């Protein structure tokens, strides 16, 4: 995995999420092809998109493209923004009962009239490849087998590519959302790290961050983490993706970390874009293979085990 770590013009080496995602995609493809024989079909991922949110549309297109490239079947359901609660729940139930579907993902955010928690909870936990149901969260808390959330899993995987064994590392996760912050903290704890889950009411947040061997900002505040917040030699896994004004009517993407300052202090850092973002779909594909194997009573393909994905 050495090609995932890139030298830069500054002190910090870049953790290339695109290269990491390509490696995981390739592993998922091999796993899917190995599973196709005992399953008698390709592993299948169903994605449900409600409404016309532009960012969601792009994301779903990428999921479909990469699912098919990984030798899996992509099933797409595009529904209008005014889809009723009853209609959406009926579709989820239909996908739950379809033996040809291994993973179900309802793209968030949903239109305001739909309760995202209710819809996600309707997904069969055995097909919850986004790892967001209460049962999946409970399995993570208990340390038992289950499907793990994709973005946090990608964060831990990238940290391992930079540092190897994470045992004993001090980790500070900034943000306590159920999508990233909380599961990321639990996954790093599962990797034998000592974890602090910080948030907007943490006293002296810069001082807390400055103690971290691994810093994981996930709050959606552009360039909030400044250079003096960072411990020299730290590893930064920047989950934030923020669009800011670049002048002349243009915009650019930045993370939650001030990259220009951080690269002079950290040892490893994920860029934005091209860091954590590409890993989310990669972990989704890996989860679909894990789910397909588990549903058929098969062992998780060894190539995924070897990469410490499952």
Coordinates of C-alpha atoms in Angstrom, one line a residue:
X1 CA 0.0 0.0 0.0
X2 CA 3.0 2.3 -0.2
X3 CA 1.6 4.0 -3.3
X4 CA -1.2 5.5 -1.1
X5 CA 1.3 7.7 0.7
X6 CA 2.7 10.5 -1.4
X7 CA 5.5 12.9 -0.7
X8 CA 4.7 16.6 -0.8
X9 CA 6.6 19.9 -1.0
X10 CA 6.2 20.3 2.8
X11 CA 6.8 18.2 5.8
X12 CA 3.6 16.2 5.8
X13 CA 3.2 13.3 3.4
X14 CA -0.2 13.1 1.7
X15 CA -2.5 10.1 2.2
X16 CA -4.0 9.6 -1.2
X17 CA -7.7 8.6 -0.8
X18 CA -8.1 8.1 -4.5
X19 CA -5.3 5.5 -4.6
X20 CA -6.7 3.9 -1.4
X21 CA -10.2 3.8 -2.9
X22 CA -8.9 2.2 -6.1
X23 CA -7.2 -0.5 -4.0
X24 CA -10.4 -1.2 -2.0
X25 CA -12.5 -1.2 -5.2
X26 CA -10.1 -3.7 -6.7
X27 CA -10.4 -5.9 -3.6
X28 CA -14.2 -5.6 -3.7
X29 CA -14.2 -6.6 -7.4
X30 CA -12.1 -9.7 -6.6
X31 CA -14.4 -10.5 -3.7
X32 CA -17.5 -10.1 -5.8
X33 CA -16.2 -12.3 -8.5
X34 CA -15.3 -15.0 -5.9
X35 CA -18.8 -14.8 -4.4
X36 CA -20.6 -15.0 -7.8
X37 CA -20.0 -18.7 -8.1
X38 CA -21.5 -19.9 -4.8
X39 CA -24.3 -17.2 -4.9
X40 CA -25.2 -18.1 -8.5
X41 CA -25.4 -14.4 -9.3
X42 CA -23.6 -11.1 -8.8
X43 CA -23.8 -9.4 -5.4
X44 CA -26.3 -6.6 -5.7
X45 CA -26.5 -3.1 -4.2
X46 CA -29.8 -1.1 -4.4
X47 CA -29.7 2.7 -4.1
X48 CA -32.8 4.8 -3.5
X49 CA -32.7 8.4 -4.4
X50 CA -35.6 10.7 -3.5
X51 CA -35.8 14.2 -5.0
X52 CA -33.3 16.1 -7.2
X53 CA -30.6 17.3 -4.8
X54 CA -27.6 18.0 -7.2
X55 CA -24.9 16.7 -4.8
X56 CA -26.9 13.5 -4.2
X57 CA -27.4 12.9 -7.9
X58 CA -23.7 13.1 -8.6
X59 CA -22.9 10.9 -5.6
X60 CA -25.4 8.2 -6.7
X61 CA -24.1 8.3 -10.3
X62 CA -20.6 7.6 -8.9
X63 CA -21.9 4.8 -6.8
X64 CA -23.6 3.2 -9.7
X65 CA -20.5 3.4 -11.9
X66 CA -18.2 2.0 -9.3
X67 CA -20.6 -0.8 -8.3
X68 CA -20.8 -2.0 -11.9
X69 CA -17.0 -1.7 -12.3
X70 CA -16.6 -3.9 -9.3
X71 CA -18.6 -6.7 -11.0
X72 CA -21.7 -6.1 -8.9
X73 CA -25.3 -5.4 -9.9
X74 CA -26.4 -1.9 -9.3
X75 CA -30.2 -1.4 -8.8
X76 CA -31.4 2.2 -8.9
X77 CA -34.7 3.6 -7.7
X78 CA -35.2 7.3 -8.4
X79 CA -38.3 8.8 -6.8
X80 CA -39.8 12.3 -7.1
X81 CA -39.3 14.7 -4.2
X82 CA -43.0 14.5 -3.3
X83 CA -42.8 10.7 -2.7
X84 CA -44.9 9.8 0.4
X85 CA -43.7 8.2 3.5
X86 CA -45.9 5.2 2.8
X87 CA -44.5 4.8 -0.7
X88 CA -40.9 5.0 0.4
X89 CA -41.4 2.5 3.2
X90 CA -43.2 0.1 0.8
X91 CA -40.2 0.3 -1.5
X92 CA -37.7 -0.4 1.3
X93 CA -39.9 -3.4 2.4
X94 CA -39.9 -4.7 -1.1
X95 CA -36.1 -4.5 -1.3
X96 CA -35.8 -6.1 2.2
X97 CA -37.8 -9.1 0.9
X98 CA -35.9 -9.4 -2.4
X99 CA -33.4 -12.2 -2.1
X100 CA -31.5 -10.8 -5.1
X101 CA -30.6 -7.7 -3.2
X102 CA -27.7 -7.8 -0.7
X103 CA -27.3 -4.1 0.2
X104 CA -29.8 -1.2 0.5
X105 CA -28.8 2.4 0.7
X106 CA -31.3 5.2 1.0
X107 CA -29.4 8.4 -0.1
X108 CA -29.5 11.2 2.5
X109 CA -30.6 13.9 2.9
X110 CA -34.2 13.1 2.2
X111 CA -36.8 15.8 1.5
X112 CA -38.0 17.6 4.6
X113 CA -41.4 15.8 4.9
X114 CA -39.7 12.4 5.3
X115 CA -38.2 11.2 8.6
X116 CA -34.7 9.9 7.7
X117 CA -34.4 8.0 11.0
X118 CA -37.7 6.2 10.4
X119 CA -36.7 5.3 6.8
X120 CA -33.2 4.1 7.7
X121 CA -34.6 2.0 10.6
X122 CA -36.9 0.2 8.1
X123 CA -33.9 -1.3 6.3
X124 CA -33.1 -4.9 7.1
X125 CA -29.9 -4.7 9.3
X126 CA -28.5 -7.6 7.2
X127 CA -28.6 -5.3 4.2
X128 CA -27.7 -2.1 6.0
X129 CA -24.5 -1.5 4.0
X130 CA -24.3 2.1 5.3
X131 CA -24.2 0.8 8.8
X132 CA -26.7 3.4 10.1
X133 CA -29.5 1.3 11.7
X134 CA -29.8 1.1 15.5
X135 CA -28.9 -2.6 15.3
X136 CA -25.7 -1.9 13.3
X137 CA -24.8 0.9 15.8
X138 CA -25.4 -1.5 18.7
X139 CA -23.1 -4.1 17.2
X140 CA -20.4 -1.5 16.8
X141 CA -20.8 -0.4 20.5
X142 CA -20.7 -4.1 21.6
X143 CA -17.8 -4.9 19.4
X144 CA -19.8 -7.7 17.7
X145 CA -20.0 -8.6 14.0
X146 CA -22.0 -6.2 11.9
X147 CA -21.8 -3.8 9.0
X148 CA -19.8 -0.7 9.9
X149 CA -20.5 2.9 8.7
X150 CA -18.6 3.6 5.5
X151 CA -17.0 7.0 6.0
X152 CA -15.7 6.3 9.5
X153 CA -14.4 2.9 8.3
X154 CA -12.5 4.7 5.5
X155 CA -10.9 7.1 8.1
X156 CA -9.5 4.2 10.2
X157 CA -8.3 2.3 7.1
X158 CA -6.4 5.4 5.8
X159 CA -4.9 5.9 9.2
X160 CA -3.6 2.3 9.1
X161 CA -2.1 2.8 5.7
X162 CA 0.0 5.7 7.1
X163 CA 0.8 4.4 10.5
X164 CA 0.4 0.6 10.5
X165 CA -0.8 -0.7 13.9
X166 CA -2.8 2.0 15.6
X167 CA -2.5 0.4 19.1
X168 CA -1.9 3.0 21.8
X169 CA -2.4 6.1 19.5
X170 CA -4.1 9.1 21.0
X171 CA -7.1 10.0 18.7
X172 CA -9.2 13.2 18.9
X173 CA -12.4 13.1 16.8
X174 CA -14.0 16.5 16.5
X175 CA -17.8 16.2 15.9
X176 CA -20.3 13.9 17.5
X177 CA -22.7 13.1 14.6
X178 CA -24.2 9.7 14.3
X179 CA -23.0 9.6 10.7
X180 CA -19.3 10.1 11.3
X181 CA -18.1 11.4 14.7
X182 CA -19.6 8.8 17.1
X183 CA -18.9 5.7 14.9
X184 CA -15.4 7.0 14.1
X185 CA -14.6 7.3 17.8
X186 CA -15.8 3.7 18.4
X187 CA -13.9 2.3 15.4
X188 CA -10.7 3.9 16.5
X189 CA -11.4 2.5 20.0
X190 CA -11.9 -0.9 18.4
X191 CA -8.4 -0.4 16.9
X192 CA -7.0 -0.1 20.5
X193 CA -6.6 3.7 20.3
X194 CA -7.2 6.0 23.3
X195 CA -10.1 8.2 22.0
X196 CA -11.4 11.7 22.9
X197 CA -14.7 12.7 21.3
X198 CA -14.6 16.5 21.1
X199 CA -17.3 18.9 20.0
X200 CA -18.5 22.5 20.0
X201 CA -18.7 22.7 23.8
X202 CA -15.4 21.1 24.5
X203 CA -13.3 23.4 26.8
X204 CA -10.1 24.7 25.2
X205 CA -10.6 22.6 22.0
X206 CA -7.2 23.7 20.5
X207 CA -5.4 22.3 23.5
X208 CA -7.3 19.1 23.3
X209 CA -6.5 18.7 19.6
X210 CA -2.8 19.4 20.3
X211 CA -2.5 16.2 22.3
X212 CA -3.7 14.0 19.4
X213 CA -1.4 11.6 17.5
X214 CA -4.4 11.2 15.1
X215 CA -6.7 14.2 14.6
X216 CA -10.1 13.5 12.8
X217 CA -12.1 16.7 12.2
X218 CA -15.7 16.1 11.1
X219 CA -17.7 19.2 11.8
X220 CA -18.2 20.9 8.4
X221 CA -16.5 24.2 9.3
X222 CA -14.1 25.3 6.7
X223 CA -10.4 25.5 7.8
X224 CA -11.5 25.6 11.5
X225 CA -8.4 23.6 12.7
X226 CA -5.4 25.9 12.6
X227 CA -1.7 25.0 12.6
X228 CA -1.3 25.7 16.3
X229 CA -4.0 23.2 17.1
X230 CA -1.8 20.4 15.7
X231 CA 0.7 18.2 17.5
X232 CA 4.0 18.1 15.6
X233 CA 4.2 14.8 13.8
X234 CA 0.5 14.1 14.0
X235 CA -1.6 12.3 11.4
X236 CA -4.7 14.3 10.2
X237 CA -7.7 12.5 8.7
X238 CA -9.8 15.5 7.5
X239 CA -13.4 14.5 6.9
X240 CA -14.7 18.0 6.2
X241 CA -15.7 18.9 2.6
X242 CA -16.7 22.6 2.4
X243 CA -17.2 24.8 -0.6
X244 CA -15.9 28.4 -0.1
X245 CA -15.7 31.5 -2.3
X246 CA -12.4 31.6 -4.2
X247 CA -13.1 35.0 -5.8
X248 CA -14.0 36.0 -9.3
X249 CA -17.3 34.1 -8.9
X250 CA -15.5 30.8 -8.4
X251 CA -15.5 28.4 -5.5
X252 CA -13.1 25.7 -4.2
X253 CA -13.3 22.8 -1.8
X254 CA -11.5 22.9 1.5
X255 CA -11.5 20.6 4.6
X256 CA -12.1 21.4 8.2
X257 CA -8.3 21.8 8.6
X258 CA -6.3 24.8 7.3
X259 CA -4.2 22.7 4.9
X260 CA -1.5 25.3 4.2
X261 CA -0.7 25.5 7.9
X262 CA -1.2 21.8 8.7
X263 CA 1.2 20.4 6.1
X264 CA 4.1 22.2 7.8
X265 CA 3.4 20.5 11.1
X266 CA 1.8 17.1 10.6
X267 CA 3.6 14.0 9.4
X268 CA 0.6 12.7 7.4
X269 CA -2.5 14.4 6.1
X270 CA -5.5 13.6 3.8
X271 CA -6.1 16.3 1.1
X272 CA -9.5 17.8 0.3
X273 CA -10.6 16.8 -2.2
X274 CA -9.1 13.4 -2.8
X275 CA -8.7 12.2 0.8
X276 CA -11.5 10.6 2.8
X277 CA -14.2 11.3 0.2
X278 CA -13.4 8.6 -2.3
X279 CA -13.1 6.0 0.5
X280 CA -16.8 6.2 1.4
X281 CA -18.0 4.4 -1.8
X282 CA -15.1 2.0 -1.6
X283 CA -16.2 0.9 1.9
X284 CA -19.8 0.7 0.6
X285 CA -18.7 -1.8 -2.1
X286 CA -16.7 -3.8 0.5
X287 CA -19.7 -3.9 2.8
X288 CA -22.0 -5.1 0.0
X289 CA -19.6 -8.1 -0.4
X290 CA -19.6 -8.7 3.3
X291 CA -23.4 -8.6 3.4
X292 CA -23.8 -10.9 0.4
X293 CA -21.4 -13.5 2.0
X294 CA -23.1 -13.3 5.4
X295 CA -26.6 -13.6 4.0
X296 CA -25.5 -16.8 2.1
X297 CA -23.8 -18.2 5.2
X298 CA -20.4 -17.9 3.5
X299 CA -17.1 -16.6 4.9
X300 CA -16.1 -13.1 4.1
X301 CA -13.7 -13.3 1.1
X302 CA -10.1 -13.5 2.3
X303 CA -9.0 -10.5 0.1
X304 CA -11.2 -8.2 2.3
X305 CA -9.9 -9.8 5.5
X306 CA -6.3 -9.4 4.3
X307 CA -6.9 -5.6 3.8
X308 CA -8.4 -5.4 7.3
X309 CA -11.7 -4.2 5.8
X310 CA -13.8 -7.0 7.4

